[in-house]
Amino acid sequence: MFYIIGLGLADEKDVTVRGLEAIKKCSRVYLEAYTSILMVQKERLEAFYGKEVILADRDTVETQSDEILHKADIEDVCLLVVGDPFGATTHTDIILRARALKIPTRVIHNASIMNAVGASGLQLYNFGQTVSLVFFTETWKPDSFYDRIKENADLGLHTLVLLDIKVKEQSDENLARGRKIYEPPRYMSIPLAVSQLVEIESSRSTGILDAEKTLAIALSRVGGGDEHQRIVSGTLRELLDHPADAYGEPLHSLVIVGKRLHHLEVDYAQEFAINRDNWRAVAKDVYGCALD
Amino acid sequence: MFYIIGLGLADEKDVTVRGLEAIKKCSRVYLEAYTSILMVQKERLEAFYGKEVILADRDTVETQSDEILHKADIEDVCLLVVGDPFGATTHTDIILRARALKIPTRVIHNASIMNAVGASGLQLYNFGQTVSLVFFTETWKPDSFYDRIKENADLGLHTLVLLDIKVKEQSDENLARGRKIYEPPRYMSIPLAVSQLVEIESSRSTGILDAEKTLAIALSRVGGGDEHQRIVSGTLRELLDHPADAYGEPLHSLVIVGKRLHHLEVDYAQEFAINRDNWRAVAKDVYGCALD
């Protein structure tokens, strides 16, 4: 059997009982280590499982999946994925490959940021499509996310923005020379993300990401408990000016609040506000929320 | 500490290790038993946890939450929720109440249908807002879901449709007479859901839910393994004409496929198709997917 097992959001204890039982049966345990990160290192997972964990990079999962699937028709093998197995495209690829090889497959689900974002107090029903925001460079500033956020905003819906991470990336020079030397991992911070949003707003000028009139909620390490989880709400301007280290450790996500905002959502998220009075004032005056 | 703990989708083993540890510490364990159901009975949970589980109906969670929160400032108490704690409004209410009482709260996340719907092979990025579909009666056919599906469809996005369940409902007569006698639980079937969609389409006539030209995917007991999980894909007409028992046991959900359909999504979900040739033909001819 080939298992794809979601590890959930925070650490080794977020695996489900069913997932842990499956891991303990497996002769090989791979950990997908490029689309997201857990708060813990591989060694802590190994200690918890009592067995070796093999890191699987993008190449292995996407183009060399037969290595992972080797003998999975007669042995139990698993691929561990941070969050839920269906957060990223690549895991449907490997399941399709397993199907083609007639290897039985079982998916073990878990929380992902796509549903845990409810921790912000915003209703999941009121979210539109999710977007990703990549690191801009001097010459490459892909801005199709703006159209997606605008589509959501025009319907009054919230948008979950997933922030880029760079793991096991090569510098241009090392890539050109074919040297397998990798840069340290980089995680997009909330202020950088907001600055990129505001930069595109300044050229598009539709007002959907106006820094003073747009509410947003930043999330970090959702599910990590009070000692790790950080949720911060405010206008884009407030989030931009807030110290980067106040947002906690990566990964970070950001929600752009839509106009279909409900007063209970405002009440809940004001707990996380940089400035409660301004949070409520913008919700009332700009978003038209029925507040006292 | 007051814990709200997601139980995930299928049975007692879908709780996380962190969640199980918390349950074992609690002096009282409540199970929210009206917005969703697990595949297992309370007794099986009690055997697994080694302690009593108290069923909490809507009244208890929504209007008598102080009973649940009693002494949670000095003891550990938990409320178990099928799926993830933030799937339904009511759980933010009880957290707000706990905050007001200065009771420390911890949320333990888990999978919910909002992310596990990825098991259909459709990309979570391509979903718009989620809608709920309630049982129609002769005189009450609320159809605002249609506007929401149309908003998504106009953007080419998929829509997750959550089907109504009726648990601990009273008949009109028993309600009028104040008798606390409850009807057996009812779960909306896929054919009934599709018939309601098609009924509203026939009056609205925008074509977004045309029975022959709209693809959809029905899901049941996602995460329950091959012996329980059912995923069935086809046109609305095919789903309507398919025998109700082919969809497995409740709960059921339905996805209306949007036009931004990717050929890999078509490939993945054809495994579940009632008629593979027609699945691909509609994807190609109506949806404009680039297929062979």
Coordinates of C-alpha atoms in Angstrom, one line a residue:
Chain A
M1 CA 0.0 0.0 0.0
F2 CA 1.1 3.5 -0.8
Y3 CA 0.0 6.0 1.8
I4 CA 0.0 9.8 1.5
I5 CA -0.3 11.1 5.0
G6 CA -1.1 14.7 6.0
L7 CA 0.9 15.8 9.0
G8 CA -1.2 18.8 9.9
L9 CA 0.2 22.2 10.7
A10 CA 2.5 22.5 13.7
D11 CA 4.6 19.6 14.9
E12 CA 4.9 15.8 15.2
K13 CA 1.8 15.5 17.4
D14 CA -0.5 16.8 14.8
V15 CA -0.5 13.6 12.8
T16 CA -3.7 11.6 13.3
V17 CA -3.8 8.3 15.2
R18 CA -4.6 6.6 11.9
G19 CA -1.7 8.3 10.2
L20 CA 0.7 7.3 13.0
E21 CA -0.4 3.7 12.8
A22 CA 0.2 3.7 9.1
I23 CA 3.7 5.2 9.4
K24 CA 4.6 2.6 12.0
K25 CA 3.8 -0.2 9.5
C26 CA 5.8 1.3 6.6
S27 CA 9.1 0.0 5.4
R28 CA 10.1 3.4 4.0
V29 CA 8.9 6.8 5.1
Y30 CA 9.4 9.9 2.9
L31 CA 8.9 13.4 3.9
E32 CA 8.0 16.0 1.2
A33 CA 10.1 18.9 2.1
Y34 CA 9.6 21.8 -0.4
T35 CA 6.1 23.1 -0.5
S36 CA 5.7 23.7 3.2
I37 CA 7.5 23.2 6.5
L38 CA 6.6 21.9 9.9
M39 CA 7.8 23.6 13.0
V40 CA 10.0 20.6 13.8
Q41 CA 13.1 19.0 12.3
K42 CA 13.2 15.6 10.6
E43 CA 15.1 14.2 13.7
R44 CA 12.2 14.9 16.0
L45 CA 9.8 13.1 13.6
E46 CA 12.2 10.1 13.5
A47 CA 12.3 10.0 17.3
F48 CA 8.6 10.2 17.5
Y49 CA 8.0 7.5 14.8
G50 CA 10.9 5.3 15.9
K51 CA 12.2 5.0 12.3
E52 CA 14.2 6.7 9.6
V53 CA 12.6 9.5 7.6
I54 CA 13.9 10.1 4.1
L55 CA 13.6 13.7 2.8
A56 CA 12.1 13.9 -0.6
D57 CA 12.8 17.1 -2.6
R58 CA 10.8 18.3 -5.6
D59 CA 12.7 16.3 -8.1
T60 CA 12.1 13.1 -6.2
V61 CA 8.4 13.6 -5.8
E62 CA 7.7 15.0 -9.2
T63 CA 10.0 13.3 -11.6
Q64 CA 11.4 10.3 -9.7
S65 CA 8.2 9.2 -8.0
D66 CA 8.9 5.6 -9.1
E67 CA 11.7 5.6 -6.5
I68 CA 9.1 6.3 -3.8
L69 CA 6.6 3.9 -5.2
H70 CA 9.2 1.1 -5.5
K71 CA 7.8 -2.2 -4.2
A72 CA 4.7 -0.3 -2.8
D73 CA 2.6 -3.1 -4.3
I74 CA 4.0 -5.6 -1.9
E75 CA 5.2 -3.4 1.0
D76 CA 3.8 -0.4 2.9
V77 CA 5.4 2.9 1.9
C78 CA 4.4 6.4 2.8
L79 CA 4.9 10.0 1.8
L80 CA 4.4 12.5 4.5
V81 CA 3.1 15.9 3.6
V82 CA 2.8 19.0 5.7
G83 CA -0.9 20.0 6.0
D84 CA -3.2 17.9 3.9
P85 CA -2.1 15.8 0.9
F86 CA -4.2 17.7 -1.5
G87 CA -2.8 21.2 -0.9
A88 CA -0.4 21.0 -3.8
T89 CA -0.7 19.7 -7.4
T90 CA 2.2 17.3 -7.2
H91 CA 0.5 14.8 -4.9
T92 CA -2.3 14.1 -7.4
D93 CA 0.6 13.4 -9.9
I94 CA 2.1 10.7 -7.7
I95 CA -1.3 9.2 -7.0
L96 CA -2.0 9.0 -10.8
R97 CA 1.4 7.4 -11.2
A98 CA 0.6 4.8 -8.5
R99 CA -2.7 4.1 -10.2
A100 CA -0.9 3.5 -13.5
L101 CA 1.4 1.0 -11.7
K102 CA -1.7 -0.6 -10.0
I103 CA -0.4 0.2 -6.5
P104 CA -3.2 0.5 -4.0
T105 CA -3.2 4.0 -2.4
R106 CA -4.7 5.5 0.7
V107 CA -4.9 9.2 1.6
I108 CA -4.9 10.2 5.2
H109 CA -6.2 13.7 5.5
N110 CA -5.3 16.4 8.0
A111 CA -5.8 20.1 8.6
S112 CA -4.3 22.5 6.1
I113 CA -4.1 26.3 6.1
M114 CA -7.0 26.1 3.6
N115 CA -9.4 25.3 6.4
A116 CA -7.4 26.3 9.5
V117 CA -7.6 29.9 8.3
G118 CA -10.9 29.8 10.1
A119 CA -8.8 30.5 13.2
S120 CA -8.8 34.2 12.0
G121 CA -12.5 34.3 12.9
L122 CA -13.5 34.8 9.3
Q123 CA -16.1 32.3 8.1
L124 CA -14.9 29.8 5.6
Y125 CA -18.1 30.2 3.6
N126 CA -17.1 33.8 2.8
F127 CA -13.7 32.9 1.2
G128 CA -13.3 33.0 -2.6
Q129 CA -10.4 31.4 -4.5
T130 CA -7.0 31.1 -2.8
V131 CA -4.0 32.9 -4.4
S132 CA -0.2 32.5 -4.1
L133 CA 2.2 35.4 -3.9
V134 CA 5.8 34.9 -5.1
F135 CA 8.9 36.8 -4.3
F136 CA 9.3 39.7 -6.7
T137 CA 12.6 40.4 -8.3
E138 CA 13.8 43.5 -10.0
T139 CA 12.7 42.2 -13.3
W140 CA 9.9 39.7 -12.5
K141 CA 6.8 40.9 -10.7
P142 CA 4.0 38.5 -11.6
D143 CA 0.8 40.1 -10.7
S144 CA -2.0 37.8 -11.8
F145 CA -2.8 37.3 -8.1
Y146 CA -4.2 40.9 -8.3
D147 CA -6.9 39.8 -10.8
R148 CA -7.9 36.9 -8.6
I149 CA -8.1 39.0 -5.4
K150 CA -10.2 41.6 -7.4
E151 CA -12.6 38.8 -8.6
N152 CA -13.1 37.9 -4.9
A153 CA -13.3 41.5 -3.8
D154 CA -15.9 42.3 -6.4
L155 CA -18.1 39.6 -4.8
G156 CA -17.3 40.8 -1.3
L157 CA -15.3 37.6 -0.5
H158 CA -12.2 37.1 1.6
T159 CA -9.0 36.0 -0.1
L160 CA -6.4 33.7 1.5
V161 CA -3.0 34.6 0.2
L162 CA -0.3 32.0 0.6
L163 CA 3.2 33.4 0.8
D164 CA 6.1 32.1 -1.2
I165 CA 8.8 29.9 0.3
K166 CA 12.1 29.1 -1.3
V167 CA 13.6 25.9 -0.2
K168 CA 16.6 24.2 -2.0
E169 CA 16.8 26.9 -4.6
Q170 CA 20.0 27.4 -6.6
S171 CA 21.5 30.9 -7.4
D172 CA 21.5 31.8 -11.0
E173 CA 25.2 31.3 -11.1
N174 CA 25.1 27.9 -9.5
L175 CA 22.2 26.9 -11.7
A176 CA 24.1 28.0 -14.9
R177 CA 27.2 26.1 -13.8
G178 CA 25.2 23.0 -12.8
R179 CA 26.5 23.1 -9.3
K180 CA 24.1 21.5 -6.8
I181 CA 24.7 24.2 -4.2
Y182 CA 21.6 25.5 -2.5
E183 CA 20.7 28.8 -1.0
P184 CA 19.4 29.0 2.6
P185 CA 15.6 28.7 2.8
R186 CA 13.7 31.9 2.5
Y187 CA 10.2 32.6 3.8
M188 CA 8.2 35.6 2.7
S189 CA 7.4 37.9 5.7
I190 CA 4.1 39.7 6.2
P191 CA 5.6 43.2 5.6
L192 CA 7.2 42.1 2.4
A193 CA 4.0 40.5 1.2
V194 CA 2.0 43.6 2.0
S195 CA 4.6 45.8 0.3
Q196 CA 4.2 43.7 -2.9
L197 CA 0.5 44.0 -2.7
V198 CA 0.6 47.8 -2.3
E199 CA 3.2 48.1 -5.1
I200 CA 0.8 46.4 -7.6
E201 CA -2.1 48.4 -6.3
S202 CA -0.2 51.6 -7.0
S203 CA 0.0 50.6 -10.7
R204 CA -3.4 49.0 -11.1
S205 CA -5.2 51.6 -8.9
T206 CA -8.6 49.9 -8.6
G207 CA -8.7 50.6 -4.9
I208 CA -9.2 46.9 -3.8
L209 CA -5.9 47.0 -2.0
D210 CA -5.9 50.6 -0.7
A211 CA -3.5 50.5 2.2
E212 CA -5.7 52.6 4.5
K213 CA -9.1 51.2 3.6
T214 CA -8.3 47.5 3.3
L215 CA -8.5 45.2 6.3
A216 CA -6.3 42.1 6.4
I217 CA -5.3 39.4 8.9
A218 CA -1.9 37.8 9.1
L219 CA -1.5 34.3 10.4
S220 CA 1.6 32.4 11.5
R221 CA 1.9 28.8 12.8
V222 CA -1.8 28.3 13.0
G223 CA -2.5 25.4 15.4
G224 CA 0.8 25.8 17.2
G225 CA -0.7 26.9 20.4
D226 CA -0.3 30.2 22.2
E227 CA 3.5 29.9 22.4
H228 CA 3.8 29.7 18.6
Q229 CA 0.6 30.9 16.8
R230 CA 0.3 34.5 15.9
I231 CA -2.7 36.2 14.4
V232 CA -2.5 39.9 13.7
S233 CA -5.3 42.0 12.2
G234 CA -5.3 45.6 10.8
T235 CA -5.3 47.7 7.7
L236 CA -2.7 46.9 5.1
R237 CA -0.9 50.1 6.2
E238 CA -0.8 49.0 9.9
L239 CA 0.5 45.5 8.9
L240 CA 3.1 47.1 6.7
D241 CA 4.4 49.3 9.5
H242 CA 4.2 46.7 12.2
P243 CA 7.6 45.1 13.2
A244 CA 8.3 42.0 11.2
D245 CA 9.2 39.9 14.3
A246 CA 5.8 40.6 15.8
Y247 CA 4.3 38.1 13.3
G248 CA 6.1 35.1 14.8
E249 CA 8.0 32.5 12.9
P250 CA 7.2 31.3 9.3
L251 CA 5.1 30.1 7.6
H252 CA 3.0 33.1 7.2
S253 CA -0.3 33.6 5.4
L254 CA -2.4 36.6 4.9
V255 CA -6.1 37.1 4.4
I256 CA -7.5 40.1 2.5
V257 CA -10.9 40.8 4.1
G258 CA -13.8 41.1 1.7
K259 CA -16.8 43.5 2.0
R260 CA -19.2 40.7 2.9
L261 CA -17.7 41.1 6.4
H262 CA -20.1 40.1 9.2
H263 CA -20.1 41.9 12.5
L264 CA -19.3 38.7 14.4
E265 CA -16.2 38.3 12.2
V266 CA -15.2 41.8 13.2
D267 CA -15.8 41.1 16.9
Y268 CA -13.8 37.9 16.8
A269 CA -10.8 39.3 14.9
Q270 CA -10.5 42.5 16.9
E271 CA -8.8 40.4 19.6
F272 CA -5.9 40.3 17.2
A273 CA -6.0 43.9 16.1
I274 CA -2.9 46.2 16.1
N275 CA -5.4 49.0 16.8
R276 CA -8.8 48.0 17.9
D277 CA -10.5 51.3 17.4
N278 CA -9.2 51.6 13.8
W279 CA -10.1 48.0 13.1
R280 CA -13.7 48.7 14.1
A281 CA -13.8 52.1 12.5
V282 CA -12.7 50.8 9.1
A283 CA -15.1 47.8 9.4
K284 CA -17.9 50.2 10.0
D285 CA -17.1 53.2 7.8
V286 CA -15.5 51.4 4.8
Y287 CA -16.9 47.9 4.9
G288 CA -20.4 49.0 6.1
C289 CA -20.5 46.6 9.0
A290 CA -23.4 47.1 11.4
L291 CA -21.4 47.8 14.5
D292 CA -22.3 49.9 17.6
Chain B
M1 CA -8.3 25.1 29.7
F2 CA -11.1 24.8 27.2
Y3 CA -10.2 22.8 24.2
I4 CA -12.1 22.6 21.0
I5 CA -10.9 19.6 19.1
G6 CA -11.5 18.6 15.5
L7 CA -12.2 14.9 15.1
G8 CA -11.6 14.8 11.3
L9 CA -13.8 13.1 8.9
A10 CA -14.3 9.4 9.4
D11 CA -13.9 7.6 12.7
E12 CA -12.3 7.6 16.1
K13 CA -8.8 7.2 14.7
D14 CA -8.9 10.5 12.8
V15 CA -8.3 12.5 15.9
T16 CA -4.7 13.9 16.1
V17 CA -2.2 12.6 18.7
R18 CA -2.4 16.1 20.2
G19 CA -6.1 16.0 20.3
L20 CA -6.2 12.6 21.9
E21 CA -3.7 13.6 24.6
A22 CA -5.9 16.6 25.4
I23 CA -9.1 14.5 25.6
K24 CA -7.4 12.1 28.0
K25 CA -6.7 15.0 30.3
C26 CA -10.2 16.4 30.4
S27 CA -12.6 16.1 33.2
R28 CA -15.6 16.5 30.9
V29 CA -15.8 15.6 27.2
Y30 CA -18.6 17.0 25.0
L31 CA -19.4 16.0 21.5
E32 CA -21.1 18.4 19.2
A33 CA -23.7 16.3 17.5
Y34 CA -25.8 18.4 15.1
T35 CA -23.9 20.0 12.3
S36 CA -22.1 16.9 11.1
I37 CA -21.7 13.2 11.9
L38 CA -18.9 10.8 12.3
M39 CA -19.1 7.3 10.9
V40 CA -19.0 5.9 14.5
Q41 CA -21.2 6.0 17.5
K42 CA -20.5 7.8 20.8
E43 CA -19.9 4.4 22.5
R44 CA -17.0 3.7 20.2
L45 CA -15.5 7.1 21.0
E46 CA -15.9 6.4 24.7
A47 CA -14.2 3.0 24.4
F48 CA -11.3 4.6 22.5
Y49 CA -10.9 7.5 24.9
G50 CA -11.6 5.5 28.0
K51 CA -14.0 8.0 29.3
E52 CA -17.6 9.2 29.1
V53 CA -18.7 11.4 26.2
I54 CA -21.6 13.9 26.7
L55 CA -23.7 14.7 23.6
A56 CA -24.1 18.4 23.1
D57 CA -27.1 19.5 21.0
R58 CA -27.6 22.8 19.3
D59 CA -29.2 24.4 22.4
T60 CA -26.4 23.4 24.7
V61 CA -23.6 24.7 22.4
E62 CA -25.4 27.9 21.3
T63 CA -27.4 29.1 24.2
Q64 CA -26.2 27.1 27.2
S65 CA -22.5 27.2 26.5
D66 CA -21.8 28.2 30.1
E67 CA -22.7 24.7 31.1
I68 CA -19.9 23.4 28.8
L69 CA -17.5 26.1 30.1
H70 CA -18.3 25.5 33.8
K71 CA -15.0 25.4 35.7
A72 CA -12.9 25.3 32.5
D73 CA -10.8 28.0 34.2
I74 CA -9.6 25.5 36.7
E75 CA -10.1 22.1 34.9
D76 CA -9.6 20.8 31.4
V77 CA -12.8 20.6 29.4
C78 CA -13.2 19.8 25.7
L79 CA -15.8 20.1 23.0
L80 CA -15.3 17.6 20.2
V81 CA -16.3 18.7 16.7
V82 CA -16.6 16.5 13.6
G83 CA -14.2 17.9 11.0
D84 CA -12.4 21.1 12.0
P85 CA -13.6 23.4 14.8
F86 CA -14.0 26.4 12.4
G87 CA -16.4 24.8 10.0
A88 CA -19.5 26.2 11.6
T89 CA -20.3 29.6 13.1
T90 CA -21.3 28.3 16.5
H91 CA -17.8 27.5 17.6
T92 CA -16.6 31.0 17.3
D93 CA -19.5 31.9 19.5
I94 CA -18.4 29.6 22.3
I95 CA -14.8 30.8 22.0
L96 CA -16.0 34.4 22.3
R97 CA -17.9 33.4 25.4
A98 CA -14.9 31.7 26.8
R99 CA -12.8 34.8 26.2
A100 CA -15.4 36.9 28.0
L101 CA -15.1 34.5 30.9
K102 CA -11.3 34.7 30.8
I103 CA -11.1 31.0 30.2
P104 CA -7.9 30.0 28.3
T105 CA -8.8 28.3 25.0
R106 CA -7.0 26.0 22.6
V107 CA -8.2 24.9 19.2
I108 CA -6.9 21.6 17.8
H109 CA -7.4 21.6 14.1
N110 CA -8.2 18.7 11.8
A111 CA -9.3 17.9 8.3
S112 CA -12.7 19.1 7.2
I113 CA -14.6 18.7 3.9
M114 CA -13.5 22.2 3.1
N115 CA -10.0 20.9 2.3
A116 CA -10.5 17.2 2.0
V117 CA -12.7 17.9 -1.1
G118 CA -9.3 17.9 -2.8
A119 CA -9.8 14.1 -2.9
S120 CA -12.0 14.7 -5.9
G121 CA -8.9 15.6 -7.9
L122 CA -10.0 19.2 -8.2
Q123 CA -7.5 21.8 -7.2
L124 CA -8.4 23.7 -4.0
Y125 CA -7.1 26.9 -5.6
N126 CA -9.9 26.7 -8.1
F127 CA -12.7 26.7 -5.6
G128 CA -14.9 29.7 -5.0
Q129 CA -17.2 30.2 -2.1
T130 CA -18.8 27.2 -0.5
V131 CA -22.6 27.0 -0.4
S132 CA -25.2 25.0 1.6
L133 CA -28.2 23.3 0.2
V134 CA -31.2 22.8 2.5
F135 CA -34.1 20.4 2.1
F136 CA -36.9 22.0 0.1
T137 CA -40.4 21.7 1.3
E138 CA -43.6 22.3 -0.7
T139 CA -43.7 25.9 0.4
W140 CA -40.1 26.8 1.1
K141 CA -37.4 26.5 -1.6
P142 CA -34.7 28.9 -0.6
D143 CA -32.5 29.4 -3.7
S144 CA -29.9 32.0 -2.8
F145 CA -27.3 29.2 -3.2
Y146 CA -28.0 29.6 -7.0
D147 CA -26.6 33.2 -7.0
R148 CA -23.5 32.0 -5.2
I149 CA -22.9 29.1 -7.6
K150 CA -23.4 31.5 -10.5
E151 CA -20.9 34.0 -9.0
N152 CA -18.4 31.2 -8.9
A153 CA -19.3 29.8 -12.3
D154 CA -19.0 33.2 -13.9
L155 CA -15.4 33.2 -12.7
G156 CA -14.9 29.6 -13.9
L157 CA -14.5 28.4 -10.3
H158 CA -15.7 25.1 -8.7
T159 CA -18.3 25.2 -5.9
L160 CA -18.5 22.9 -2.9
V161 CA -22.1 22.3 -2.1
L162 CA -22.7 21.0 1.5
L163 CA -25.9 19.0 1.8
D164 CA -28.4 19.5 4.5
I165 CA -28.7 17.2 7.5
K166 CA -31.6 17.2 10.0
V167 CA -30.7 15.9 13.4
K168 CA -32.9 16.2 16.4
E169 CA -35.6 18.1 14.5
Q170 CA -39.2 18.3 15.7
S171 CA -42.2 17.8 13.6
D172 CA -44.4 20.9 13.2
E173 CA -47.0 19.3 15.4
N174 CA -44.6 18.3 18.2
L175 CA -43.0 21.7 18.0
A176 CA -46.4 23.4 18.3
R177 CA -47.3 21.3 21.3
G178 CA -44.0 21.7 22.9
R179 CA -43.3 18.0 22.9
K180 CA -39.6 17.2 22.9
I181 CA -40.0 14.3 20.5
Y182 CA -37.5 14.2 17.7
E183 CA -37.7 12.9 14.1
P184 CA -35.1 10.3 12.9
P185 CA -32.1 12.0 11.4
R186 CA -32.3 12.8 7.7
Y187 CA -29.4 13.3 5.3
M188 CA -29.8 14.7 1.9
S189 CA -28.9 12.3 -0.9
I190 CA -27.0 13.2 -4.0
P191 CA -30.0 12.5 -6.4
L192 CA -32.2 14.7 -4.2
A193 CA -29.6 17.5 -4.1
V194 CA -29.2 17.4 -7.9
S195 CA -33.0 17.4 -8.4
Q196 CA -33.2 20.6 -6.3
L197 CA -30.4 22.2 -8.3
V198 CA -32.1 21.3 -11.6
E199 CA -35.4 22.5 -10.3
I200 CA -34.0 26.0 -9.6
E201 CA -32.2 26.0 -12.9
S202 CA -35.5 25.4 -14.7
S203 CA -36.9 28.6 -13.2
R204 CA -33.7 30.7 -13.4
S205 CA -32.6 29.4 -16.8
T206 CA -29.1 30.9 -16.9
G207 CA -27.6 27.6 -18.0
I208 CA -25.0 27.3 -15.2
L209 CA -26.7 24.1 -13.9
D210 CA -27.7 22.7 -17.3
A211 CA -28.2 19.0 -16.5
E212 CA -26.4 17.7 -19.6
K213 CA -23.6 20.3 -19.8
T214 CA -22.6 20.7 -16.2
L215 CA -20.0 18.3 -14.6
A216 CA -20.2 17.5 -10.9
I217 CA -18.5 15.3 -8.4
A218 CA -20.3 13.6 -5.5
L219 CA -18.3 12.7 -2.4
S220 CA -19.2 10.5 0.5
R221 CA -17.2 9.7 3.7
V222 CA -14.1 11.2 2.4
G223 CA -11.1 9.8 4.2
G224 CA -13.0 6.7 5.2
G225 CA -10.8 4.4 3.1
D226 CA -11.9 2.2 0.2
E227 CA -14.5 0.4 2.2
H228 CA -16.4 3.6 3.0
Q229 CA -15.3 6.5 0.7
R230 CA -17.3 7.0 -2.5
I231 CA -16.5 9.5 -5.2
V232 CA -18.7 9.6 -8.3
S233 CA -18.2 12.0 -11.2
G234 CA -20.5 12.8 -14.1
T235 CA -22.9 15.3 -15.6
L236 CA -25.8 16.4 -13.3
R237 CA -28.1 14.2 -15.4
E238 CA -25.9 11.2 -14.9
L239 CA -25.7 11.8 -11.2
L240 CA -29.5 12.3 -11.0
D241 CA -30.2 9.0 -12.8
H242 CA -27.5 7.0 -10.9
P243 CA -28.9 4.8 -8.1
A244 CA -28.9 6.6 -4.7
D245 CA -27.2 3.6 -2.9
A246 CA -24.2 3.8 -5.3
Y247 CA -23.2 7.0 -3.5
G248 CA -22.5 5.2 -0.2
E249 CA -23.5 6.3 3.3
P250 CA -24.0 9.9 4.4
L251 CA -22.7 12.6 4.8
H252 CA -22.6 13.5 1.1
S253 CA -21.2 16.6 -0.6
L254 CA -21.3 17.7 -4.2
V255 CA -18.9 19.8 -6.3
I256 CA -20.2 21.8 -9.2
V257 CA -17.2 21.9 -11.6
G258 CA -16.2 25.3 -13.0
K259 CA -15.0 26.2 -16.4
R260 CA -11.4 26.8 -15.3
L261 CA -11.1 23.1 -15.3
H262 CA -7.6 21.8 -15.9
H263 CA -6.9 18.7 -18.0
L264 CA -5.1 17.0 -15.0
E265 CA -8.3 17.5 -13.0
V266 CA -10.2 15.8 -15.7
D267 CA -7.7 12.9 -15.8
Y268 CA -7.8 12.4 -12.1
A269 CA -11.6 12.5 -11.7
Q270 CA -12.3 10.3 -14.6
E271 CA -11.4 7.4 -12.4
F272 CA -14.7 8.1 -10.6
A273 CA -16.8 8.7 -13.7
I274 CA -20.2 7.1 -14.3
N275 CA -19.3 7.3 -18.0
R276 CA -15.7 8.0 -18.8
D277 CA -16.3 8.8 -22.4
N278 CA -19.0 11.3 -21.7
W279 CA -17.0 12.8 -18.8
R280 CA -14.1 13.5 -21.2
A281 CA -16.4 14.6 -24.0
V282 CA -18.2 17.2 -21.9
A283 CA -14.9 18.4 -20.4
K284 CA -13.6 18.9 -23.9
D285 CA -16.6 20.1 -25.8
V286 CA -18.4 22.2 -23.2
Y287 CA -15.6 23.1 -20.8
G288 CA -13.0 23.6 -23.5
C289 CA -10.4 21.5 -21.8
A290 CA -7.3 20.6 -23.9
L291 CA -7.7 16.9 -24.0
D292 CA -6.5 14.3 -26.7

